C-alpha cells in the first residue's frame, strides 16, 4: 500500500484529467465531477485518510482503461450503447480489468486499481467483470459505482436521485445511495464557497449551517419553506452563478 502527498496527488489528478479530456471531453468531465463528490464522501463518512486517497484516485482513474480502445468505438458507446456491436461492447466491458493492469505498476495505485476493477459490479450480481454480489463488492467500489452513474447523467440532481433510488439493491447498495444523496448538495455548497474564495457559510440570526435538504429543493426548483434555513438558502441562490455548479457537480 502506498501514499502520496496532497501536492503530488493534485498533480496526478490534473494530469490524468487532461489526458482523459483530450481523449474524450465526457470522460474528463465525468472524472472531475466524480472526484469532487468522492472527496466530499471521504470527509462526510470520516473515512481513514488512506481510504479517502484511494477513493479519490479511483474516481479520477476509473475510465483510464478506455483509452486503450479505439476512440470511435468509445465515442459511439458514450453517445448510445446501441451504436456499438456486441463484439465492441465486450471489448468496452474489459476496461475495468485493463485499468487494473495499467495501475498495478506502483503501490500508490494498487488499492485504487482494486476499486476500479469492481466499479461496474452490481448489488444483485449482474455486473462485470466478476459478477460480484452484495457485500462481496468492496465498499469503496459500491460508493464509486453510484457516484459515476450520477456523474454520467445530465439531469437535474433531484430527478437523477429519484432515478437512482429505483435501482436500490438491484444495481446499487442502499447505503451508498443514501451517502450520495447527502454528499451531492454538500459538494455543491463546497464549490460555491471555493468559487467565492471562502471556506465558511455566512451566519444569520437564528440560522444554522448547513441545509442540504433545502439546497436540494433549491436545485430542483422547488420553493423553500419559511424557517431557520431560508435566509441561508437565499444567500446560496444569489451566488449559484459564481460557482458554475452545473459543470462541477
PDB file of C-alpha atoms in Angstrom, residues 23-245:
ATOM      1  CA  UNK A  23      -9.276  11.553 -25.452  1.00  0.00           C
ATOM      2  CA  UNK A  24     -12.960  12.474 -24.999  1.00  0.00           C
ATOM      3  CA  UNK A  25     -14.271  15.522 -23.093  1.00  0.00           C
ATOM      4  CA  UNK A  26     -17.071  13.494 -21.487  1.00  0.00           C
ATOM      5  CA  UNK A  27     -14.527  11.261 -19.755  1.00  0.00           C
ATOM      6  CA  UNK A  28     -12.629  14.213 -18.331  1.00  0.00           C
ATOM      7  CA  UNK A  29     -15.781  15.973 -17.163  1.00  0.00           C
ATOM      8  CA  UNK A  30     -17.187  12.845 -15.517  1.00  0.00           C
ATOM      9  CA  UNK A  31     -13.910  12.121 -13.723  1.00  0.00           C
ATOM     10  CA  UNK A  32     -13.669  15.704 -12.446  1.00  0.00           C
ATOM     11  CA  UNK A  33     -17.206  15.625 -11.065  1.00  0.00           C
ATOM     12  CA  UNK A  34     -16.681  12.182  -9.537  1.00  0.00           C
ATOM     13  CA  UNK A  35     -13.504  13.320  -7.771  1.00  0.00           C
ATOM     14  CA  UNK A  36     -15.337  16.270  -6.204  1.00  0.00           C
ATOM     15  CA  UNK A  37     -18.156  14.099  -4.871  1.00  0.00           C
ATOM     16  CA  UNK A  38     -15.807  11.350  -3.672  1.00  0.00           C
ATOM     17  CA  UNK A  39     -13.736  13.893  -1.771  1.00  0.00           C
ATOM     18  CA  UNK A  40     -16.940  15.030  -0.052  1.00  0.00           C
ATOM     19  CA  UNK A  41     -17.870  11.413   0.711  1.00  0.00           C
ATOM     20  CA  UNK A  42     -14.480  10.778   2.271  1.00  0.00           C
ATOM     21  CA  UNK A  43     -14.894  13.700   4.634  1.00  0.00           C
ATOM     22  CA  UNK A  44     -18.590  13.139   5.329  1.00  0.00           C
ATOM     23  CA  UNK A  45     -18.155   9.422   6.108  1.00  0.00           C
ATOM     24  CA  UNK A  46     -14.953  10.137   8.064  1.00  0.00           C
ATOM     25  CA  UNK A  47     -13.037   7.540   6.081  1.00  0.00           C
ATOM     26  CA  UNK A  48      -9.412   6.925   7.099  1.00  0.00           C
ATOM     27  CA  UNK A  49      -7.007   9.109   5.120  1.00  0.00           C
ATOM     28  CA  UNK A  50      -5.691   6.180   3.098  1.00  0.00           C
ATOM     29  CA  UNK A  51      -9.215   5.211   2.007  1.00  0.00           C
ATOM     30  CA  UNK A  52     -10.007   8.825   1.092  1.00  0.00           C
ATOM     31  CA  UNK A  53      -6.981   8.914  -1.173  1.00  0.00           C
ATOM     32  CA  UNK A  54      -7.864   5.528  -2.671  1.00  0.00           C
ATOM     33  CA  UNK A  55     -11.435   6.619  -3.429  1.00  0.00           C
ATOM     34  CA  UNK A  56     -10.269   9.924  -4.940  1.00  0.00           C
ATOM     35  CA  UNK A  57      -7.702   8.201  -7.162  1.00  0.00           C
ATOM     36  CA  UNK A  58     -10.249   5.595  -8.229  1.00  0.00           C
ATOM     37  CA  UNK A  59     -12.707   8.351  -9.170  1.00  0.00           C
ATOM     38  CA  UNK A  60     -10.053  10.097 -11.257  1.00  0.00           C
ATOM     39  CA  UNK A  61      -8.761   6.946 -12.956  1.00  0.00           C
ATOM     40  CA  UNK A  62     -11.883   4.782 -13.313  1.00  0.00           C
ATOM     41  CA  UNK A  63     -12.130   5.218 -17.109  1.00  0.00           C
ATOM     42  CA  UNK A  64      -8.433   5.142 -17.898  1.00  0.00           C
ATOM     43  CA  UNK A  65      -8.803   1.658 -19.391  1.00  0.00           C
ATOM     44  CA  UNK A  66     -10.984   3.117 -22.156  1.00  0.00           C
ATOM     45  CA  UNK A  67      -8.022   4.940 -23.700  1.00  0.00           C
ATOM     46  CA  UNK A  68      -6.698   1.561 -24.866  1.00  0.00           C
ATOM     47  CA  UNK A  69      -9.793   1.166 -27.080  1.00  0.00           C
ATOM     48  CA  UNK A  70     -10.338   2.763 -30.474  1.00  0.00           C
ATOM     49  CA  UNK A  71     -11.721   6.241 -29.880  1.00  0.00           C
ATOM     50  CA  UNK A  72     -14.513   5.852 -32.426  1.00  0.00           C
ATOM     51  CA  UNK A  73     -15.884   2.822 -30.551  1.00  0.00           C
ATOM     52  CA  UNK A  74     -15.850   4.691 -27.247  1.00  0.00           C
ATOM     53  CA  UNK A  75     -17.403   7.786 -28.838  1.00  0.00           C
ATOM     54  CA  UNK A  76     -20.319   5.746 -30.221  1.00  0.00           C
ATOM     55  CA  UNK A  77     -20.760   3.905 -26.902  1.00  0.00           C
ATOM     56  CA  UNK A  78     -20.868   7.142 -24.939  1.00  0.00           C
ATOM     57  CA  UNK A  79     -23.469   8.535 -27.317  1.00  0.00           C
ATOM     58  CA  UNK A  80     -25.712   5.458 -27.275  1.00  0.00           C
ATOM     59  CA  UNK A  81     -24.850   1.897 -26.234  1.00  0.00           C
ATOM     60  CA  UNK A  82     -26.973   0.594 -29.125  1.00  0.00           C
ATOM     61  CA  UNK A  83     -24.476   2.191 -31.541  1.00  0.00           C
ATOM     62  CA  UNK A  84     -21.808  -0.437 -30.802  1.00  0.00           C
ATOM     63  CA  UNK A  85     -21.711  -4.081 -31.851  1.00  0.00           C
ATOM     64  CA  UNK A  86     -21.744  -6.967 -29.370  1.00  0.00           C
ATOM     65  CA  UNK A  87     -18.052  -7.519 -30.041  1.00  0.00           C
ATOM     66  CA  UNK A  88     -17.279  -3.850 -29.397  1.00  0.00           C
ATOM     67  CA  UNK A  89     -19.354  -3.861 -26.210  1.00  0.00           C
ATOM     68  CA  UNK A  90     -17.480  -6.927 -24.980  1.00  0.00           C
ATOM     69  CA  UNK A  91     -14.241  -5.011 -25.560  1.00  0.00           C
ATOM     70  CA  UNK A  92     -15.536  -1.988 -23.650  1.00  0.00           C
ATOM     71  CA  UNK A  93     -16.587  -4.176 -20.723  1.00  0.00           C
ATOM     72  CA  UNK A  94     -12.962  -5.157 -20.293  1.00  0.00           C
ATOM     73  CA  UNK A  95     -11.934  -1.595 -19.424  1.00  0.00           C
ATOM     74  CA  UNK A  96     -12.033  -2.150 -15.623  1.00  0.00           C
ATOM     75  CA  UNK A  97      -9.546  -5.014 -15.949  1.00  0.00           C
ATOM     76  CA  UNK A  98      -7.442  -3.042 -18.410  1.00  0.00           C
ATOM     77  CA  UNK A  99      -7.293  -0.150 -15.927  1.00  0.00           C
ATOM     78  CA  UNK A 100      -6.306  -2.568 -13.170  1.00  0.00           C
ATOM     79  CA  UNK A 101      -3.447  -3.896 -15.315  1.00  0.00           C
ATOM     80  CA  UNK A 102      -2.288  -0.374 -16.162  1.00  0.00           C
ATOM     81  CA  UNK A 103      -2.222   0.712 -12.492  1.00  0.00           C
ATOM     82  CA  UNK A 104      -0.538  -2.284 -10.876  1.00  0.00           C
ATOM     83  CA  UNK A 105       2.924  -0.874 -11.597  1.00  0.00           C
ATOM     84  CA  UNK A 106       3.073   1.305  -8.464  1.00  0.00           C
ATOM     85  CA  UNK A 107       1.869   0.609  -4.907  1.00  0.00           C
ATOM     86  CA  UNK A 108       0.281   4.087  -4.723  1.00  0.00           C
ATOM     87  CA  UNK A 109      -2.272   3.000  -7.327  1.00  0.00           C
ATOM     88  CA  UNK A 110      -2.791  -0.639  -6.339  1.00  0.00           C
ATOM     89  CA  UNK A 111      -5.662  -0.045  -3.901  1.00  0.00           C
ATOM     90  CA  UNK A 112      -7.352   2.284  -6.386  1.00  0.00           C
ATOM     91  CA  UNK A 113      -6.912  -0.360  -9.108  1.00  0.00           C
ATOM     92  CA  UNK A 114      -8.771  -2.907  -6.970  1.00  0.00           C
ATOM     93  CA  UNK A 115     -11.687  -0.467  -6.570  1.00  0.00           C
ATOM     94  CA  UNK A 116     -11.724   0.429 -10.263  1.00  0.00           C
ATOM     95  CA  UNK A 117     -11.912  -3.250 -11.221  1.00  0.00           C
ATOM     96  CA  UNK A 118     -15.171  -3.545  -9.265  1.00  0.00           C
ATOM     97  CA  UNK A 119     -16.880  -0.249 -10.141  1.00  0.00           C
ATOM     98  CA  UNK A 120     -19.200  -1.875 -12.701  1.00  0.00           C
ATOM     99  CA  UNK A 121     -20.277  -4.684 -10.379  1.00  0.00           C
ATOM    100  CA  UNK A 122     -23.982  -4.632  -9.386  1.00  0.00           C
ATOM    101  CA  UNK A 123     -25.516  -5.293  -5.994  1.00  0.00           C
ATOM    102  CA  UNK A 124     -27.637  -8.116  -7.470  1.00  0.00           C
ATOM    103  CA  UNK A 125     -24.683  -9.821  -9.165  1.00  0.00           C
ATOM    104  CA  UNK A 126     -25.478  -8.796 -12.760  1.00  0.00           C
ATOM    105  CA  UNK A 127     -22.455  -6.535 -13.227  1.00  0.00           C
ATOM    106  CA  UNK A 128     -18.982  -7.108 -14.627  1.00  0.00           C
ATOM    107  CA  UNK A 129     -16.239  -8.263 -14.772  1.00  0.00           C
ATOM    108  CA  UNK A 130     -16.636 -10.658 -11.819  1.00  0.00           C
ATOM    109  CA  UNK A 131     -20.425 -10.817 -11.292  1.00  0.00           C
ATOM    110  CA  UNK A 132     -19.778  -9.951  -7.641  1.00  0.00           C
ATOM    111  CA  UNK A 133     -22.849  -9.595  -5.449  1.00  0.00           C
ATOM    112  CA  UNK A 134     -23.843  -7.608  -2.374  1.00  0.00           C
ATOM    113  CA  UNK A 135     -21.168  -7.053   0.231  1.00  0.00           C
ATOM    114  CA  UNK A 136     -18.624  -9.097  -1.719  1.00  0.00           C
ATOM    115  CA  UNK A 137     -18.231  -5.863  -3.724  1.00  0.00           C
ATOM    116  CA  UNK A 138     -15.739  -3.622  -1.886  1.00  0.00           C
ATOM    117  CA  UNK A 139     -17.422  -0.760  -0.035  1.00  0.00           C
ATOM    118  CA  UNK A 140     -15.427   1.909  -1.858  1.00  0.00           C
ATOM    119  CA  UNK A 141     -16.384   0.355  -5.197  1.00  0.00           C
ATOM    120  CA  UNK A 142     -20.061   0.452  -4.182  1.00  0.00           C
ATOM    121  CA  UNK A 143     -19.685   4.153  -3.438  1.00  0.00           C
ATOM    122  CA  UNK A 144     -17.818   4.798  -6.682  1.00  0.00           C
ATOM    123  CA  UNK A 145     -20.413   2.930  -8.760  1.00  0.00           C
ATOM    124  CA  UNK A 146     -23.318   5.146  -7.737  1.00  0.00           C
ATOM    125  CA  UNK A 147     -21.188   8.310  -7.944  1.00  0.00           C
ATOM    126  CA  UNK A 148     -20.196   7.509 -11.533  1.00  0.00           C
ATOM    127  CA  UNK A 149     -23.802   6.748 -12.502  1.00  0.00           C
ATOM    128  CA  UNK A 150     -24.757  10.167 -11.122  1.00  0.00           C
ATOM    129  CA  UNK A 151     -21.883  11.972 -12.838  1.00  0.00           C
ATOM    130  CA  UNK A 152     -22.517  10.349 -16.218  1.00  0.00           C
ATOM    131  CA  UNK A 153     -26.030  11.804 -16.365  1.00  0.00           C
ATOM    132  CA  UNK A 154     -27.065  15.358 -17.136  1.00  0.00           C
ATOM    133  CA  UNK A 155     -30.455  15.534 -15.435  1.00  0.00           C
ATOM    134  CA  UNK A 156     -31.301  17.797 -12.504  1.00  0.00           C
ATOM    135  CA  UNK A 157     -29.909  16.447  -9.242  1.00  0.00           C
ATOM    136  CA  UNK A 158     -33.277  15.664  -7.653  1.00  0.00           C
ATOM    137  CA  UNK A 159     -34.596  13.887 -10.760  1.00  0.00           C
ATOM    138  CA  UNK A 160     -31.405  11.889 -11.005  1.00  0.00           C
ATOM    139  CA  UNK A 161     -31.510  10.845  -7.344  1.00  0.00           C
ATOM    140  CA  UNK A 162     -35.091   9.647  -7.865  1.00  0.00           C
ATOM    141  CA  UNK A 163     -33.894   7.544 -10.811  1.00  0.00           C
ATOM    142  CA  UNK A 164     -31.002   6.136  -8.777  1.00  0.00           C
ATOM    143  CA  UNK A 165     -33.354   5.146  -5.958  1.00  0.00           C
ATOM    144  CA  UNK A 166     -35.250   2.903  -8.401  1.00  0.00           C
ATOM    145  CA  UNK A 167     -32.042   0.843  -8.625  1.00  0.00           C
ATOM    146  CA  UNK A 168     -31.765   0.296  -4.858  1.00  0.00           C
ATOM    147  CA  UNK A 169     -30.398  -3.178  -4.132  1.00  0.00           C
ATOM    148  CA  UNK A 170     -30.513  -4.106  -7.807  1.00  0.00           C
ATOM    149  CA  UNK A 171     -27.643  -2.057  -9.213  1.00  0.00           C
ATOM    150  CA  UNK A 172     -26.612  -0.172  -6.070  1.00  0.00           C
ATOM    151  CA  UNK A 173     -26.182  -0.620  -2.329  1.00  0.00           C
ATOM    152  CA  UNK A 174     -28.831   1.387  -0.449  1.00  0.00           C
ATOM    153  CA  UNK A 175     -26.165   2.675   1.966  1.00  0.00           C
ATOM    154  CA  UNK A 176     -24.154   4.037  -0.959  1.00  0.00           C
ATOM    155  CA  UNK A 177     -27.252   5.740  -2.383  1.00  0.00           C
ATOM    156  CA  UNK A 178     -28.010   7.369   0.965  1.00  0.00           C
ATOM    157  CA  UNK A 179     -24.426   8.601   1.220  1.00  0.00           C
ATOM    158  CA  UNK A 180     -24.557  10.082  -2.279  1.00  0.00           C
ATOM    159  CA  UNK A 181     -27.847  11.861  -1.532  1.00  0.00           C
ATOM    160  CA  UNK A 182     -26.140  13.674   1.347  1.00  0.00           C
ATOM    161  CA  UNK A 183     -22.852  14.298  -0.467  1.00  0.00           C
ATOM    162  CA  UNK A 184     -24.212  15.954  -3.615  1.00  0.00           C
ATOM    163  CA  UNK A 185     -25.647  19.118  -2.001  1.00  0.00           C
ATOM    164  CA  UNK A 186     -22.612  19.404   0.262  1.00  0.00           C
ATOM    165  CA  UNK A 187     -20.339  19.215  -2.796  1.00  0.00           C
ATOM    166  CA  UNK A 188     -22.351  21.948  -4.477  1.00  0.00           C
ATOM    167  CA  UNK A 189     -22.076  24.099  -1.366  1.00  0.00           C
ATOM    168  CA  UNK A 190     -18.318  23.485  -1.336  1.00  0.00           C
ATOM    169  CA  UNK A 191     -17.969  24.503  -4.983  1.00  0.00           C
ATOM    170  CA  UNK A 192     -19.853  27.727  -4.318  1.00  0.00           C
ATOM    171  CA  UNK A 193     -17.629  28.602  -1.373  1.00  0.00           C
ATOM    172  CA  UNK A 194     -14.500  27.707  -3.327  1.00  0.00           C
ATOM    173  CA  UNK A 195     -15.548  29.926  -6.237  1.00  0.00           C
ATOM    174  CA  UNK A 196     -16.135  32.758  -3.811  1.00  0.00           C
ATOM    175  CA  UNK A 197     -12.749  32.257  -2.178  1.00  0.00           C
ATOM    176  CA  UNK A 198     -14.124  31.388   1.237  1.00  0.00           C
ATOM    177  CA  UNK A 199     -14.444  28.275   3.360  1.00  0.00           C
ATOM    178  CA  UNK A 200     -17.414  29.223   5.503  1.00  0.00           C
ATOM    179  CA  UNK A 201     -21.094  29.932   5.031  1.00  0.00           C
ATOM    180  CA  UNK A 202     -22.247  33.317   6.332  1.00  0.00           C
ATOM    181  CA  UNK A 203     -24.255  33.073   9.526  1.00  0.00           C
ATOM    182  CA  UNK A 204     -27.609  34.726  10.041  1.00  0.00           C
ATOM    183  CA  UNK A 205     -29.662  35.391  13.167  1.00  0.00           C
ATOM    184  CA  UNK A 206     -31.304  32.179  14.391  1.00  0.00           C
ATOM    185  CA  UNK A 207     -29.823  30.283  11.451  1.00  0.00           C
ATOM    186  CA  UNK A 208     -27.886  27.020  11.193  1.00  0.00           C
ATOM    187  CA  UNK A 209     -25.175  25.708   8.892  1.00  0.00           C
ATOM    188  CA  UNK A 210     -25.762  23.636   6.645  1.00  0.00           C
ATOM    189  CA  UNK A 211     -29.019  22.913   4.830  1.00  0.00           C
ATOM    190  CA  UNK A 212     -28.670  20.003   2.357  1.00  0.00           C
ATOM    191  CA  UNK A 213     -32.424  19.336   2.105  1.00  0.00           C
ATOM    192  CA  UNK A 214     -33.158  22.984   1.459  1.00  0.00           C
ATOM    193  CA  UNK A 215     -30.361  23.197  -1.116  1.00  0.00           C
ATOM    194  CA  UNK A 216     -31.770  20.105  -2.837  1.00  0.00           C
ATOM    195  CA  UNK A 217     -35.157  21.819  -3.028  1.00  0.00           C
ATOM    196  CA  UNK A 218     -33.477  24.896  -4.454  1.00  0.00           C
ATOM    197  CA  UNK A 219     -31.709  22.880  -7.175  1.00  0.00           C
ATOM    198  CA  UNK A 220     -34.987  21.147  -8.049  1.00  0.00           C
ATOM    199  CA  UNK A 221     -36.715  24.488  -8.474  1.00  0.00           C
ATOM    200  CA  UNK A 222     -38.984  23.870  -5.506  1.00  0.00           C
ATOM    201  CA  UNK A 223     -39.959  26.580  -3.015  1.00  0.00           C
ATOM    202  CA  UNK A 224     -38.036  26.793   0.230  1.00  0.00           C
ATOM    203  CA  UNK A 225     -40.403  26.732   3.201  1.00  0.00           C
ATOM    204  CA  UNK A 226     -40.013  29.553   5.742  1.00  0.00           C
ATOM    205  CA  UNK A 227     -37.755  28.652   8.612  1.00  0.00           C
ATOM    206  CA  UNK A 228     -34.269  28.732  10.018  1.00  0.00           C
ATOM    207  CA  UNK A 229     -32.588  27.926   6.690  1.00  0.00           C
ATOM    208  CA  UNK A 230     -34.493  30.339   4.465  1.00  0.00           C
ATOM    209  CA  UNK A 231     -32.020  33.247   4.697  1.00  0.00           C
ATOM    210  CA  UNK A 232     -29.073  30.945   4.157  1.00  0.00           C
ATOM    211  CA  UNK A 233     -30.623  29.361   1.070  1.00  0.00           C
ATOM    212  CA  UNK A 234     -31.415  32.811  -0.303  1.00  0.00           C
ATOM    213  CA  UNK A 235     -27.692  33.606   0.039  1.00  0.00           C
ATOM    214  CA  UNK A 236     -26.747  30.413  -1.837  1.00  0.00           C
ATOM    215  CA  UNK A 237     -29.281  31.177  -4.552  1.00  0.00           C
ATOM    216  CA  UNK A 238     -27.763  34.605  -5.113  1.00  0.00           C
ATOM    217  CA  UNK A 239     -24.291  33.062  -5.525  1.00  0.00           C
ATOM    218  CA  UNK A 240     -25.024  29.950  -7.604  1.00  0.00           C
ATOM    219  CA  UNK A 241     -23.806  31.529 -10.838  1.00  0.00           C
ATOM    220  CA  UNK A 242     -20.452  32.334  -9.230  1.00  0.00           C
ATOM    221  CA  UNK A 243     -19.805  28.640  -8.625  1.00  0.00           C
ATOM    222  CA  UNK A 244     -20.891  27.443 -12.068  1.00  0.00           C
ATOM    223  CA  UNK A 245     -22.131  24.413 -10.164  1.00  0.00           C
TER     224      UNK A 245
END
